[in-house]
């Protein structure tokens, strides 16, 4: 506890603050990656991942692999798309550009459907694009961490099912899984990829994916071999199935410490109804956004229905610069993030509100941060 | 300490036992991946990686990325070899087959030079192979974890420099870095790839590479784009240079907790001369191997100069099976590993002796393990 107490409160859109029990699990003594105790823990953790995605379809398949969220793009690009196949990339910020780059690396042909900064492509625009070309995959950034724009993945998935039912629906959920509502089976999603260090509340180092049965079939009927070795479903799917069946299996060494931390955090997350968790993130977000408005600040995402519930991207007021603001916040024990979207990086900052900072009111993180922001902005203007 | 004290002693060829301070570092409270404190730690850690490889060439480049050791193969295959280029893969066990698979995935043409199980290709065989074809890269498994066979990378590198000087020398050092002597600059190596969880003494989750200036130049003069996105030097080299220069930089989120653990372990490793560390692993290995011989057991690697110093692969005596032996050892608080080489997996077991279990005599791991082995074998024969 004392170690935790001494550190500034990290309220960036990932990594987030971690619960003490999760950090304790990071210090789990060494275990064999193929020994009974770890195989049990990993198997249970994979079942928890299904629960996190509200998925009961036995044909669906969770994957947890050492890496960062970015590795999830390689998994999609190297396994679900074959060279020369078309992908529609919905753009709501910086991360769509990178996902498109990744798709191109493996020979796919991405077409980006771009929206102005702070918004997302409309359903009408998406429908038009889907009718113009036959797409193997559509990708949606659920929450773009560079802009705080939320996409309506349920509505997009419904639209795809109506106008282009063979297109796989792939969601980049790096900044959404664990804080935004996701109903994997019910909404007919084919892939949600994420990372450990955001609303899942575990230190960075894990790439986490959920695949539909249809995604697995698509992979199984590939004509060409997967374009990656480390990020190959052929190498990992049998391993995940074995761990979940509590059978030791080896392709590359997983990290027992990170898996224990994930197991600990998912146990906490799943100890209350997920709907309550989503509601709490939404109400906290609305509280933060109302306070931000009271301070006279504007968000990048101007429409309420396009605003993420786990973070807020905020324009700096006239005359205040990042190198002035962030050190003043830091002096008050609060860490926010600067801008990330290349075109306007120096003009805004980002406030993450996910995980324990939202779910555990006793920590007082939100009011501490909002007070620090108010005082720091006032000091900047003097 | 109590948490550590309660667990069985893990003496498999990785993951190894971890020092208390390293596990404490795994529980470091959350930090921003682009904030000053973490950028400092990561920058210092990259400098330590240079020291670990005894490298002072400023053109050489360390890389530390979230992933497992296997990811290092993708880095080599996707960045240093172009489609249709030839690679000579020296085979001293299971891992060469996998590295060759990885190379093929990215379009390279691997030729394996195989030795019988328990040995390695001779210098004469390697010279002959190098003269038959022009190879872009030669790969050597320094210690094959499936067989415990040690390769003489210094002698192979000298030979390559003599008969095929344009060929890049790539070493798979997953089971050697931190326990076997490696002099990166002096021996003229181009790549050594490794992982965190073996003799480096850090939980699994990091892929660690050292590249020569020549390897970086080879990448820079590629005609085709790298074959991977997550494992692309184009994406990571600028990030590593920035962190080492203590400048924040972003491609994918690194794991502050794993990097802190690596920093802690490397600080311990580098606190005494590396030569002493190598000598201690060698003398401990000789002690273990002499005791194994006293028990009438034979190693897979029959020639002393081909025996690894961080592990021993041992044939089971007649009439003793893995499912009999390992639980008896476990009952005595010692975890060994079963066989891994597909052709003979059920016929042998593996004993890892690396890191704190070797360097800290007070732990008493070696004598505990040797006594447990002796008693367990006797119990198996009854």
PDB file of C-alpha atoms in Angstrom, chain B residues 316-317 319-326 328 374-382:
ATOM      1  CA  UNK B 316      15.595 -41.285 -18.045  1.00  0.00           C
ATOM      2  CA  UNK B 317      16.996 -44.565 -16.729  1.00  0.00           C
ATOM      3  CA  UNK B 319      11.999 -48.351 -16.571  1.00  0.00           C
ATOM      4  CA  UNK B 320      11.449 -44.815 -15.245  1.00  0.00           C
ATOM      5  CA  UNK B 321       8.808 -42.659 -16.923  1.00  0.00           C
ATOM      6  CA  UNK B 322       8.178 -38.913 -16.715  1.00  0.00           C
ATOM      7  CA  UNK B 323       4.734 -39.333 -15.060  1.00  0.00           C
ATOM      8  CA  UNK B 324       6.461 -41.312 -12.283  1.00  0.00           C
ATOM      9  CA  UNK B 325       9.459 -39.075 -11.749  1.00  0.00           C
ATOM     10  CA  UNK B 326       8.126 -35.498 -11.945  1.00  0.00           C
ATOM     11  CA  UNK B 328       7.974 -37.454  -6.874  1.00  0.00           C
ATOM     12  CA  UNK B 374      18.571 -39.105  -6.330  1.00  0.00           C
ATOM     13  CA  UNK B 375      15.807 -40.013  -3.867  1.00  0.00           C
ATOM     14  CA  UNK B 376      13.051 -39.783  -6.475  1.00  0.00           C
ATOM     15  CA  UNK B 377      14.887 -42.061  -8.893  1.00  0.00           C
ATOM     16  CA  UNK B 378      15.404 -44.607  -6.123  1.00  0.00           C
ATOM     17  CA  UNK B 379      11.700 -44.425  -5.252  1.00  0.00           C
ATOM     18  CA  UNK B 380      10.774 -44.903  -8.929  1.00  0.00           C
ATOM     19  CA  UNK B 381      12.794 -48.112  -9.137  1.00  0.00           C
ATOM     20  CA  UNK B 382      11.156 -49.686  -6.087  1.00  0.00           C
TER      21      UNK B 382
END
